[in-house]
Every structure is written in C-alpha cells, then in structure tokens.
Short mmCIF file of C-alpha atoms and ligand atoms in Angstrom, two decimals:
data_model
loop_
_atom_site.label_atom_id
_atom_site.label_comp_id
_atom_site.label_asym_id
_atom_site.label_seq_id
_atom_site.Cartn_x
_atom_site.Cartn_y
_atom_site.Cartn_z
CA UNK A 184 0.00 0.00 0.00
CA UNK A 185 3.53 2.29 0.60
CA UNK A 186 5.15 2.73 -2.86
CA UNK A 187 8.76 4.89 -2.87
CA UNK A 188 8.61 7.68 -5.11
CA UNK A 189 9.04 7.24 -8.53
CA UNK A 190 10.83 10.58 -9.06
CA UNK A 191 13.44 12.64 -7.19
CA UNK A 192 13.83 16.57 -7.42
CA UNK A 193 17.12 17.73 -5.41
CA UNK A 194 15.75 20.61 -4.48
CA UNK A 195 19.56 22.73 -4.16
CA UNK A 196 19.69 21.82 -7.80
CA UNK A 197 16.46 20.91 -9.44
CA UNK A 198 18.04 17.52 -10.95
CA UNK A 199 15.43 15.08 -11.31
CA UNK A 200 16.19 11.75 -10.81
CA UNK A 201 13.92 8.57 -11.91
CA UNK A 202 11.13 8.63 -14.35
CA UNK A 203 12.26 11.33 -16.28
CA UNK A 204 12.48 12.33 -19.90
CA UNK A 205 15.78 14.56 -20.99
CA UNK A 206 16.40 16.87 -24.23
CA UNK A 207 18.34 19.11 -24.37
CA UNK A 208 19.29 22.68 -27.11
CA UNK A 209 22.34 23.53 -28.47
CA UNK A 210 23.15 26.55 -30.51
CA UNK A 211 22.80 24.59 -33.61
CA UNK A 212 19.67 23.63 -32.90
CA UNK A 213 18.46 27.22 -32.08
CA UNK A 214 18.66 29.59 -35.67
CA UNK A 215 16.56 32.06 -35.81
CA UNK A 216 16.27 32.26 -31.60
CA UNK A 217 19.06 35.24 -31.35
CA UNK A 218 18.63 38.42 -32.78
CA UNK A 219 22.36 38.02 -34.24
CA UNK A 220 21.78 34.81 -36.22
CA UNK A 221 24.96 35.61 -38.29
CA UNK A 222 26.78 35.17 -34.81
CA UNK A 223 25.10 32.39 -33.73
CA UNK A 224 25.65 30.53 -37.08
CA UNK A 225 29.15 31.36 -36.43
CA UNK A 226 29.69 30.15 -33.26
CA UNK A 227 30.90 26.31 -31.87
CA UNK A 228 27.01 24.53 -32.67
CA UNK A 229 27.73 22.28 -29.73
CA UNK A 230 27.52 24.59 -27.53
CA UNK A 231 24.82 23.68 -24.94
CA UNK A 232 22.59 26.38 -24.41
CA UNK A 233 19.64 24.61 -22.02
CA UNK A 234 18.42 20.90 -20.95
CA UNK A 235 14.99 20.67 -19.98
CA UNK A 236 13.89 17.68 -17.68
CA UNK A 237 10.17 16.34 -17.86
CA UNK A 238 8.11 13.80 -15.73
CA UNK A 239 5.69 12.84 -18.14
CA UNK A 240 3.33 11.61 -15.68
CA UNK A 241 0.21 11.70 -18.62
CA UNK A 242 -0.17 11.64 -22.61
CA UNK A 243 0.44 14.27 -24.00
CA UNK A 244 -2.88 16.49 -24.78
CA UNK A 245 -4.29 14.79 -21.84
CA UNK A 246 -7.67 16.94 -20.28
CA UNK A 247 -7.21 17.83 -16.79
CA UNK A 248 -3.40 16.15 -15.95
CA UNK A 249 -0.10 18.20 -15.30
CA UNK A 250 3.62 17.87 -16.60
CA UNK A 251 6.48 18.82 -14.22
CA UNK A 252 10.06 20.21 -15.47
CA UNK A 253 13.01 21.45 -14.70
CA UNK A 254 14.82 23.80 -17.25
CA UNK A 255 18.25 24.25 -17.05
CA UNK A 256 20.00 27.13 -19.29
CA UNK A 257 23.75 27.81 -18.74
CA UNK A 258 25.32 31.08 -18.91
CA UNK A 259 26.13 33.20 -21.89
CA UNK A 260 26.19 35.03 -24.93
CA UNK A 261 25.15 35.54 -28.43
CA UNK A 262 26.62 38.92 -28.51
CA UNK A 263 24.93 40.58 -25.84
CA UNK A 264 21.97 38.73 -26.00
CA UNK A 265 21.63 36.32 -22.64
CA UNK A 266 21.08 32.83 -23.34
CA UNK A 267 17.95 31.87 -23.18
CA UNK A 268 14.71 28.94 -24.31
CA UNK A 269 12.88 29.20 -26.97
CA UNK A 270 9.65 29.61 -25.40
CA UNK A 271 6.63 29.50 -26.68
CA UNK A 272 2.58 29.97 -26.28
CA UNK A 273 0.77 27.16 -25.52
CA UNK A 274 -1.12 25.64 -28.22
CA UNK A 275 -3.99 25.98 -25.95
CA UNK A 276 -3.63 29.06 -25.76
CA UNK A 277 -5.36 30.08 -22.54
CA UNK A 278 -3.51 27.74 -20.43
CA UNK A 279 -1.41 28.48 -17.58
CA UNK A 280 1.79 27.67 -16.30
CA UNK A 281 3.99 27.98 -13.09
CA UNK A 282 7.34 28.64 -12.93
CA UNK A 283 10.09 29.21 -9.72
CA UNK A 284 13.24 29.51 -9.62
CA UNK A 285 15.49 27.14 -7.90
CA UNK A 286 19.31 27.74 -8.55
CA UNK A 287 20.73 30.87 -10.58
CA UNK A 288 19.79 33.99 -11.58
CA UNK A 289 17.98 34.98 -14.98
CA UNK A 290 14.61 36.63 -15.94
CA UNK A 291 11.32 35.49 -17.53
CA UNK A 292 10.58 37.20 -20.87
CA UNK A 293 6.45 37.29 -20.96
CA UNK A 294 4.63 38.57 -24.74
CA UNK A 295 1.21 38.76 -24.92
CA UNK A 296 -0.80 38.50 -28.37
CA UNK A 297 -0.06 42.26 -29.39
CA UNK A 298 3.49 41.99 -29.31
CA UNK A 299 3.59 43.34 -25.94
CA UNK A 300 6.69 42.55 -23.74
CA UNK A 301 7.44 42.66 -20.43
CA UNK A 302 9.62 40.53 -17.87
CA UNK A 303 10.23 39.34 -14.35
CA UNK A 304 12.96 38.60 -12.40
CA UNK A 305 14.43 35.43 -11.11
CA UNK A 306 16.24 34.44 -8.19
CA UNK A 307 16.03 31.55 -6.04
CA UNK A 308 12.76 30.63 -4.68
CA UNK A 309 10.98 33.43 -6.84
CA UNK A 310 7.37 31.97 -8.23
CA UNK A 311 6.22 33.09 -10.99
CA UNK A 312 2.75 32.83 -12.51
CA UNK A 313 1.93 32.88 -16.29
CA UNK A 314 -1.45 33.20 -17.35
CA UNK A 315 -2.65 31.82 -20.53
CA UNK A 316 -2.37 34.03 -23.64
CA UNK A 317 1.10 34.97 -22.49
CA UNK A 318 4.02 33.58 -24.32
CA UNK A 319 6.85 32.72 -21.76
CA UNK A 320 11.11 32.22 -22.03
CA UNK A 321 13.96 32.32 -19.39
CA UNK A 322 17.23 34.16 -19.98
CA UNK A 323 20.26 33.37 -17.40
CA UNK A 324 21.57 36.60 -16.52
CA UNK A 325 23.90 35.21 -14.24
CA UNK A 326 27.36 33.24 -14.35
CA UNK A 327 26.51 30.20 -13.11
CA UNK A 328 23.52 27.45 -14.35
CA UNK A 329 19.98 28.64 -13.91
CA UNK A 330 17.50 26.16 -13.07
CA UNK A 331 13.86 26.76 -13.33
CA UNK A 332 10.97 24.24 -12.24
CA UNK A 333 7.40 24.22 -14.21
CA UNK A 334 4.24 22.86 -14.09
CA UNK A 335 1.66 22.94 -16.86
CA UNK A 336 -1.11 21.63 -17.77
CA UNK A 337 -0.79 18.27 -19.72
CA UNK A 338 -2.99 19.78 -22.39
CA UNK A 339 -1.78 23.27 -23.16
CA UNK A 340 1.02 21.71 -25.64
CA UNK A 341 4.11 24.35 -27.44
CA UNK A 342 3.03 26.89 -30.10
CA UNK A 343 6.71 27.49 -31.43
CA UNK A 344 5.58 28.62 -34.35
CA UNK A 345 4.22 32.01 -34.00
CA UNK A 346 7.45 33.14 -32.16
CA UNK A 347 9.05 31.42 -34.97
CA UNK A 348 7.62 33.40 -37.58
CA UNK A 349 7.92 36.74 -35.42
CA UNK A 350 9.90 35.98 -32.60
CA UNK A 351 9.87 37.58 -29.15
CA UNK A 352 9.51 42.23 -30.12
CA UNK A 353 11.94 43.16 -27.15
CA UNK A 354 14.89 41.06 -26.51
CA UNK A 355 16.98 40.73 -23.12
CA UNK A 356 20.23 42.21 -23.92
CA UNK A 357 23.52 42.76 -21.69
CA UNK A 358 24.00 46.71 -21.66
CA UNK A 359 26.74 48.39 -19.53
CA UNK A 360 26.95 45.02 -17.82
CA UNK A 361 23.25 45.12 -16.77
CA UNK A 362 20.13 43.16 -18.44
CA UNK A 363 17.74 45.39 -20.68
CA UNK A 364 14.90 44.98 -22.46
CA UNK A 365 15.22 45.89 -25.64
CA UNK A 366 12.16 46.47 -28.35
CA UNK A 367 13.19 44.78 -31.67
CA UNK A 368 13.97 47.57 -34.16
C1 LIG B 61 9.69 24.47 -19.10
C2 LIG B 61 8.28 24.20 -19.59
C3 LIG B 61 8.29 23.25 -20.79
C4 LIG B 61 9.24 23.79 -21.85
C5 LIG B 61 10.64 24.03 -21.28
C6 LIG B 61 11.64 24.62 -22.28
O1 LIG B 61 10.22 23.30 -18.54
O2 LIG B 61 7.67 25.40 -19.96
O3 LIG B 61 6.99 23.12 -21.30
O4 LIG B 61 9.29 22.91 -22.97
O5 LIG B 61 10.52 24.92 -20.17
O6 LIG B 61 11.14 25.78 -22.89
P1 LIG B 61 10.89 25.84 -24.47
O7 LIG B 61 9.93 24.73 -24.80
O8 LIG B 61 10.29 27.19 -24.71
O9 LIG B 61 12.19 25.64 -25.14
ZN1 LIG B 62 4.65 26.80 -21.30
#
C-alpha cells in the first residue's frame, strides 16, 4: 500500500532523478532564436545552451493532468543577448503555467498576443505565474547554471511557431553590464 517515489527533485539543484524524460538545445539547434543569427551561425554549434527535464506523468494532450520540469539554461552570450529557451505559447492558448526559480539567476521574458513585452525577475525561490495568452522564455543573466521548475497543464502543448515566424519584439540584452529589455527595431 507504501510505494517509494518514482521521481526525485534535489531541491539545491532541481536535478530530477527517476522517471524522467531529458532533451536538451544547443546553438545549432536554435537559428533564428538570437537576434544576431549571423553570430550564432558562427559560433561552436555544440555549444549547450539549455536541458529541460520532464516527468511525463500523462499523454500528451491529456484533459485535466499536469507535466512537471526542470529547465536548465547555462550562462552566456550571443553577442549581448543572454542565453535563453525558446519559449513559446501554448497551443492551448489560454492555459497556464507555473514557474520558480530554484538555482541561478535569470529573468522570464512574458509577450502577450499584441506583441507586448514585459519581464520578471528570477532568483532563487521566486514563483512566478503565467497566465494563458502569455508567451513565456527564461534568460540566465547570471554566471553560473539557472534552473527553473514548471508545471503545466498536460494539455496546453508548445506553439513554437508564432514566435518562430515573429519571434519575441523586445529582446533581453547585456547593456553596460546590466540586463535590458530591448524592443526589436
Ligand atoms: C519548461 C516548460 C516546458 C518547456 C521548457 C523549455 O520546462 O515550460 O513546457 O518545454 O521549459 O522551454 P521551451 O519549450 O520554450 O524551449
Ligand atoms: Zn509553457
């Protein structure tokens, strides 16, 4: 009737251990993320940029479940932009998401439909809510690795494609040593 858990989270270093599903992004794998794309098609491709871990604990598109993840993005540049996910909306569009920080420091990039952008801070222990409609990404703005736990719904699924096509209209940048946002031209 006792079961031992199926999944471990070290919670100095949000590493989960277990049941767990990797992946992980390197620069090569990212053109068309950075606003210098000329730079980052220069530079090594191997370079890891962020490793997500998931406990897939439903199917995918699945009414009503959750996912759980930890995203882990190591520090850096693409010329002065930080590194950074993706992100996304969710295909569902008007689902929600939580994020918190565990180790690192960085900042959540938030978009809504317009275009609009805006962003939030992260250190350790910060929570940060993300209602649906809002297109979300994490930029380490420190020097060491930034890990970030989630938990979404097992339903909302990743719209890549309309950041794709547009991409994020202000960009974190590094400017006199401190992040900005930047609008896009
Ligand atoms: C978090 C969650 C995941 C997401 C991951 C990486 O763990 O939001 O759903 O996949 O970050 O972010 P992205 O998919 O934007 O690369
Ligand atoms: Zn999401």
């Amino acid at each position: 009737l006792i079961s031992s858990p199926g999944v471990m989270i070290d919670l100095t270093s949000g590493t989960l251990t277990g049941d767990v599903v990797e992946s992980e992004k390197r620069l090569k794998d990212l053109a068309g993320v950075f606003v210098n794309e000329s730079l980052r098609a220069r530079m090594d491709p191997a370079t890891i940029i962020y490793r997500v871990q998931t406990h897939v604990a439903e199917k995918e598109g699945m009414e009503g479940g959750l996912f759980y993840g930890t995203s882990f993005v190591y520090p850096g540049l693409v010329g002065d932009e930080y590194f950074m996910t993706k992100g996304h909306f969710h295909s569902k569009i008007d689902r929600a998401e939580y994020y918190w920080c565990i180790q690192g420091e960085g900042m959540l990039i938030l978009m809504d439909i317009h275009g609009k952008c805006w962003a939030e801070k992260m250190v350790a222990g910060s929570l940060h809510y993300i209602s649906g409609y809002i297109a979300h990404r994490i930029a380490n703005t420190g020097r060491s690795l930034l890990a970030v736990g989630a938990c979404w719904p097992s339903d909302a699924g990743h719209d890549y494609k309309t950041i794709t096509d547009k991409g994020f209209m202000a960009r974190l940048r590094k400017i006199d040593g401190v992040p900005q946002l930047i609008p896009v031209r």
